[in-house]
Amino acid sequence: MHPPPDGKRSWASARFRGSGVLVELIFLVLWFLLFIRLDAAVGKDLATANANALALQSAEHAVHIDIERSANDWLTGNPVLSQLAVYVYRLYYVVVAGTLLWVFVRHAEVYRNVRRTMVAMMALVLPVYWAVPMSPPRFALPGAVDIVAGYDILSQDSWTHPSHYTAMPSMHVGWSLWCAYAGWTALRGTHPRLALVSWSFPLLMIAVVLTTANHYVLDVAGSITLLAVSIAAGSLGGRLVARRRPMPRGSAAS
C-alpha cells in the first residue's frame, strides 16, 4: 500500500490538528463550567465560615502578619487607586484566558504542562473550599471596607450578597500565580529576564486582594501552596500519560 501524496498527508494532518484544537477547547470550557457550578455549591455554612475566619485572624495576629485592616484603611483613603484595584480584581480573568491562548498558540511545547497544572488547581481547590469555608475580611474583620462593592464595575448584587464563602485560598492570587508560572515556563529558556517579569502580576494581585479586604495573608500562602501542589500533580499526570503511550515502531531496536 503506497503512502498518500504529501499534499493529502498535509491536509489530513491539518484537519487532525484542527479537530484536536476543537476538542481541547470544548474540554476546557466544560471543565471550567463544572468548576464554577461546584465552586458555587461549597462553602455554604456561614457560621463555620465566620468561625474559621476568626481562627485564622488569631493565627495571623500571633505571628504579627495581620495587616489586612491597615492595608484596607490605606486604600480606602485613595479613591483613584481603589478604582484601579477594582479593575484589576474584576478583569483578571482576561489575563488568564489570554495567557492560556498565548501559550497554546505560541508555546505548544509547554502548553500541556501548564494546562495540566490549571486543571489540577481546579480539582484540588474544591475539597479545601468544602472542608474549610472562610469568610473574607470584608465580612469578618470589624471596620473593614468592601472596596470592590463600592467601586464595582459589574454591578453584580451576588457580589455584595454572596451565597458561598471561599476565601481560603484566594483563587484571584492562584490564577495570577498560574499566569506567572505559564509565562515563566514558556520564556525562561529564551528570554529569562522577561520570564521573571511575569511574576509581577501575582505581586500586584496580592496587593489588590489584601487592600480591598477580600483575602488574608494566609489565603495568599494557601494559593502559593495550591500552585506548588498542582504543578507536582500535573507533572505526575504527564509522566503517567507518557508511560501509557505506545512506543513508536523501531524505537526498541534503536
Short mmCIF file of C-alpha atoms in Angstrom, two decimals:
data_model
loop_
_atom_site.label_atom_id
_atom_site.label_comp_id
_atom_site.label_asym_id
_atom_site.label_seq_id
_atom_site.Cartn_x
_atom_site.Cartn_y
_atom_site.Cartn_z
CA MET A 1 0.00 0.00 0.00
CA HIS A 2 1.51 3.28 -1.14
CA PRO A 3 1.66 6.23 1.31
CA PRO A 4 -0.60 9.18 0.45
CA PRO A 5 0.90 12.06 -1.50
CA ASP A 6 2.41 14.88 0.53
CA GLY A 7 -0.50 17.19 -0.21
CA LYS A 8 -3.09 14.73 1.09
CA ARG A 9 -0.94 13.91 4.14
CA SER A 10 -0.57 17.61 4.98
CA TRP A 11 -4.31 18.17 4.56
CA ALA A 12 -5.14 15.21 6.80
CA SER A 13 -2.61 16.35 9.40
CA ALA A 14 -4.02 19.88 9.42
CA ARG A 15 -7.56 18.51 9.73
CA PHE A 16 -6.49 16.33 12.67
CA ARG A 17 -4.84 19.29 14.39
CA GLY A 18 -7.96 21.38 13.83
CA SER A 19 -10.20 18.75 15.38
CA GLY A 20 -7.72 18.40 18.26
CA VAL A 21 -7.93 22.13 18.95
CA LEU A 22 -11.73 21.96 18.99
CA VAL A 23 -11.74 19.02 21.41
CA GLU A 24 -9.23 20.84 23.62
CA LEU A 25 -11.34 24.00 23.75
CA ILE A 26 -14.55 22.06 24.46
CA PHE A 27 -12.83 20.15 27.25
CA LEU A 28 -11.52 23.30 28.92
CA VAL A 29 -14.84 25.15 28.64
CA LEU A 30 -16.81 22.22 30.08
CA TRP A 31 -14.28 21.75 32.88
CA PHE A 32 -14.40 25.46 33.74
CA LEU A 33 -18.23 25.47 33.76
CA LEU A 34 -18.21 22.41 36.03
CA PHE A 35 -15.73 24.15 38.32
CA ILE A 36 -17.98 27.23 38.56
CA ARG A 37 -21.01 25.10 39.45
CA LEU A 38 -19.14 23.09 42.07
CA ASP A 39 -17.49 26.21 43.47
CA ALA A 40 -20.91 27.80 43.98
CA ALA A 41 -22.13 24.68 45.78
CA VAL A 42 -19.48 24.66 48.54
CA GLY A 43 -18.72 26.99 51.44
CA LYS A 44 -22.39 27.48 52.35
CA ASP A 45 -22.04 27.27 56.15
CA LEU A 46 -21.81 30.93 57.23
CA ALA A 47 -21.38 30.14 60.93
CA THR A 48 -18.46 27.82 60.22
CA ALA A 49 -17.01 30.30 57.72
CA ASN A 50 -17.05 33.06 60.33
CA ALA A 51 -15.54 30.78 62.97
CA ASN A 52 -12.76 29.76 60.60
CA ALA A 53 -12.12 33.41 59.77
CA LEU A 54 -11.76 34.28 63.46
CA ALA A 55 -9.36 31.38 63.99
CA LEU A 56 -7.29 32.49 61.01
CA GLN A 57 -7.20 36.08 62.27
CA SER A 58 -5.96 34.83 65.65
CA ALA A 59 -3.21 32.81 63.97
CA GLU A 60 -2.11 35.81 61.92
CA HIS A 61 -2.14 38.06 64.98
CA ALA A 62 0.03 35.58 66.88
CA VAL A 63 2.78 35.83 64.25
CA HIS A 64 2.22 39.57 63.56
CA ILE A 65 1.12 39.29 59.92
CA ASP A 66 -2.44 40.58 60.39
CA ILE A 67 -2.00 43.56 58.05
CA GLU A 68 -5.36 43.35 56.24
CA ARG A 69 -7.12 46.10 58.24
CA SER A 70 -4.28 48.63 57.97
CA ALA A 71 -3.87 47.86 54.24
CA ASN A 72 -7.61 48.32 53.74
CA ASP A 73 -7.59 51.62 55.64
CA TRP A 74 -4.78 52.88 53.39
CA LEU A 75 -6.60 52.04 50.15
CA THR A 76 -9.89 53.44 51.44
CA GLY A 77 -8.24 56.86 51.59
CA ASN A 78 -7.18 56.66 47.92
CA PRO A 79 -10.26 56.73 45.65
CA VAL A 80 -8.29 56.62 42.38
CA LEU A 81 -6.22 53.65 43.48
CA SER A 82 -9.38 51.99 44.81
CA GLN A 83 -10.99 52.20 41.40
CA LEU A 84 -7.88 50.84 39.69
CA ALA A 85 -7.73 47.99 42.19
CA VAL A 86 -11.31 47.04 41.36
CA TYR A 87 -10.47 46.94 37.65
CA VAL A 88 -7.57 44.59 38.38
CA TYR A 89 -9.72 42.45 40.66
CA ARG A 90 -12.63 42.17 38.24
CA LEU A 91 -10.80 41.84 34.90
CA TYR A 92 -8.01 39.45 35.86
CA TYR A 93 -9.77 36.61 34.05
CA VAL A 94 -8.94 38.35 30.75
CA VAL A 95 -5.25 37.88 31.56
CA VAL A 96 -5.86 34.23 32.48
CA ALA A 97 -7.67 33.50 29.20
CA GLY A 98 -5.10 35.46 27.21
CA THR A 99 -2.22 33.61 28.84
CA LEU A 100 -3.77 30.22 28.09
CA LEU A 101 -4.39 31.20 24.45
CA TRP A 102 -0.88 32.64 24.06
CA VAL A 103 0.79 29.51 25.41
CA PHE A 104 -1.45 27.32 23.25
CA VAL A 105 -0.63 29.23 20.05
CA ARG A 106 2.98 30.31 20.57
CA HIS A 107 4.47 27.78 23.01
CA ALA A 108 2.96 24.39 22.27
CA GLU A 109 5.96 22.67 23.85
CA VAL A 110 4.85 23.77 27.34
CA TYR A 111 1.10 24.00 26.79
CA ARG A 112 0.20 20.53 28.05
CA ASN A 113 2.24 21.08 31.20
CA VAL A 114 0.58 24.38 32.15
CA ARG A 115 -2.85 23.08 31.12
CA ARG A 116 -2.45 20.07 33.41
CA THR A 117 -1.48 22.45 36.22
CA MET A 118 -4.60 24.55 35.59
CA VAL A 119 -6.89 21.52 35.65
CA ALA A 120 -5.21 20.23 38.82
CA MET A 121 -5.72 23.59 40.55
CA MET A 122 -9.46 23.49 39.86
CA ALA A 123 -9.72 19.90 41.07
CA LEU A 124 -7.63 20.36 44.22
CA VAL A 125 -9.13 23.62 45.49
CA LEU A 126 -12.73 22.39 45.68
CA PRO A 127 -12.19 19.95 48.58
CA VAL A 128 -10.48 22.77 50.51
CA TYR A 129 -13.45 25.08 49.94
CA TRP A 130 -15.80 22.33 51.09
CA ALA A 131 -13.77 21.41 54.19
CA VAL A 132 -12.74 24.93 55.26
CA PRO A 133 -15.31 27.59 54.33
CA MET A 134 -13.89 31.02 55.06
CA SER A 135 -15.47 34.46 55.32
CA PRO A 136 -13.36 37.20 53.71
CA PRO A 137 -12.05 40.15 55.75
CA ARG A 138 -14.72 42.47 54.34
CA PHE A 139 -17.31 40.44 56.28
CA ALA A 140 -15.35 39.00 59.20
CA LEU A 141 -12.95 41.84 60.06
CA PRO A 142 -14.58 44.64 62.11
CA GLY A 143 -14.34 48.01 60.38
CA ALA A 144 -13.14 46.65 57.02
CA VAL A 145 -14.48 48.50 53.96
CA ASP A 146 -15.75 46.46 51.00
CA ILE A 147 -13.96 48.49 48.31
CA VAL A 148 -14.97 46.27 45.41
CA ALA A 149 -18.67 46.68 46.29
CA GLY A 150 -18.19 50.45 46.48
CA TYR A 151 -16.48 50.78 43.09
CA ASP A 152 -17.80 47.68 41.34
CA ILE A 153 -17.70 47.96 37.54
CA LEU A 154 -20.01 44.96 37.04
CA SER A 155 -22.78 45.95 39.49
CA GLN A 156 -23.47 42.35 40.48
CA ASP A 157 -25.70 42.03 43.53
CA SER A 158 -24.39 38.49 44.05
CA TRP A 159 -21.03 40.01 44.90
CA THR A 160 -22.42 42.12 47.74
CA HIS A 161 -24.55 39.23 48.99
CA PRO A 162 -22.64 36.04 48.11
CA SER A 163 -24.11 32.59 48.61
CA HIS A 164 -20.80 30.88 49.39
CA TYR A 165 -17.70 31.72 51.41
CA THR A 166 -14.48 30.53 49.82
CA ALA A 167 -11.74 32.94 50.78
CA MET A 168 -9.12 30.26 51.52
CA PRO A 169 -7.18 30.01 49.30
CA SER A 170 -7.50 33.07 47.08
CA MET A 171 -8.09 31.96 43.50
CA HIS A 172 -7.51 35.52 42.30
CA VAL A 173 -3.96 35.08 43.56
CA GLY A 174 -3.96 31.43 42.48
CA TRP A 175 -4.82 32.19 38.85
CA SER A 176 -2.39 35.10 38.71
CA LEU A 177 0.32 32.75 40.02
CA TRP A 178 -0.65 30.27 37.31
CA CYS A 179 -0.28 33.01 34.67
CA ALA A 180 3.18 33.85 36.01
CA TYR A 181 4.15 30.17 36.05
CA ALA A 182 2.95 29.72 32.47
CA GLY A 183 4.86 32.80 31.29
CA TRP A 184 7.98 31.81 33.18
CA THR A 185 7.87 28.26 31.83
CA ALA A 186 7.43 29.45 28.25
CA LEU A 187 10.07 32.22 28.32
CA ARG A 188 12.78 31.16 30.75
CA GLY A 189 14.81 29.36 28.08
CA THR A 190 14.85 32.17 25.52
CA HIS A 191 14.03 35.35 27.49
CA PRO A 192 14.98 34.76 31.14
CA ARG A 193 14.63 38.41 32.21
CA LEU A 194 11.21 38.72 30.60
CA ALA A 195 10.21 35.45 32.25
CA LEU A 196 10.89 36.99 35.66
CA VAL A 197 8.66 39.97 34.83
CA SER A 198 5.66 37.63 34.64
CA TRP A 199 5.80 37.24 38.42
CA SER A 200 4.88 40.91 38.83
CA PHE A 201 1.26 40.03 38.06
CA PRO A 202 0.70 37.90 41.18
CA LEU A 203 2.53 40.50 43.27
CA LEU A 204 0.06 43.11 42.03
CA MET A 205 -2.88 40.78 42.70
CA ILE A 206 -1.65 40.07 46.24
CA ALA A 207 -1.61 43.81 46.94
CA VAL A 208 -5.12 44.14 45.48
CA VAL A 209 -6.78 41.32 47.42
CA LEU A 210 -5.25 42.42 50.72
CA THR A 211 -6.06 46.12 50.40
CA THR A 212 -9.62 45.52 49.16
CA ALA A 213 -10.32 43.30 52.22
CA ASN A 214 -11.06 40.27 50.10
CA HIS A 215 -8.37 37.92 51.42
CA TYR A 216 -5.99 37.34 54.30
CA VAL A 217 -2.23 36.93 54.22
CA LEU A 218 -2.68 33.22 54.93
CA ASP A 219 -5.05 32.98 51.95
CA VAL A 220 -2.12 34.08 49.80
CA ALA A 221 0.08 31.44 51.41
CA GLY A 222 -2.64 28.89 50.62
CA SER A 223 -2.63 29.98 46.97
CA ILE A 224 1.13 29.51 46.72
CA THR A 225 0.79 26.04 48.24
CA LEU A 226 -2.02 25.20 45.82
CA LEU A 227 0.10 26.13 42.81
CA ALA A 228 3.07 24.10 44.07
CA VAL A 229 0.94 21.01 44.68
CA SER A 230 -0.82 21.45 41.33
CA ILE A 231 2.50 21.67 39.47
CA ALA A 232 3.58 18.42 41.12
CA ALA A 233 0.23 16.76 40.33
CA GLY A 234 0.35 17.93 36.72
CA SER A 235 3.90 16.69 36.30
CA LEU A 236 2.98 13.31 37.76
CA GLY A 237 -0.04 13.08 35.48
CA GLY A 238 2.14 13.88 32.49
CA ARG A 239 4.58 11.12 33.35
CA LEU A 240 1.77 8.61 33.80
CA VAL A 241 0.28 9.53 30.42
CA ALA A 242 3.69 9.22 28.76
CA ARG A 243 4.17 5.73 30.18
CA ARG A 244 0.83 4.56 28.82
CA ARG A 245 1.52 5.77 25.28
CA PRO A 246 2.66 3.04 22.89
CA MET A 247 6.31 3.25 21.86
CA PRO A 248 6.87 4.23 18.21
CA ARG A 249 7.90 1.44 15.87
CA GLY A 250 11.61 0.95 15.61
CA SER A 251 12.37 2.71 18.90
CA ALA A 252 13.07 -0.58 20.68
CA ALA A 253 15.59 -1.57 18.07
CA SER A 254 17.36 1.78 18.08
#
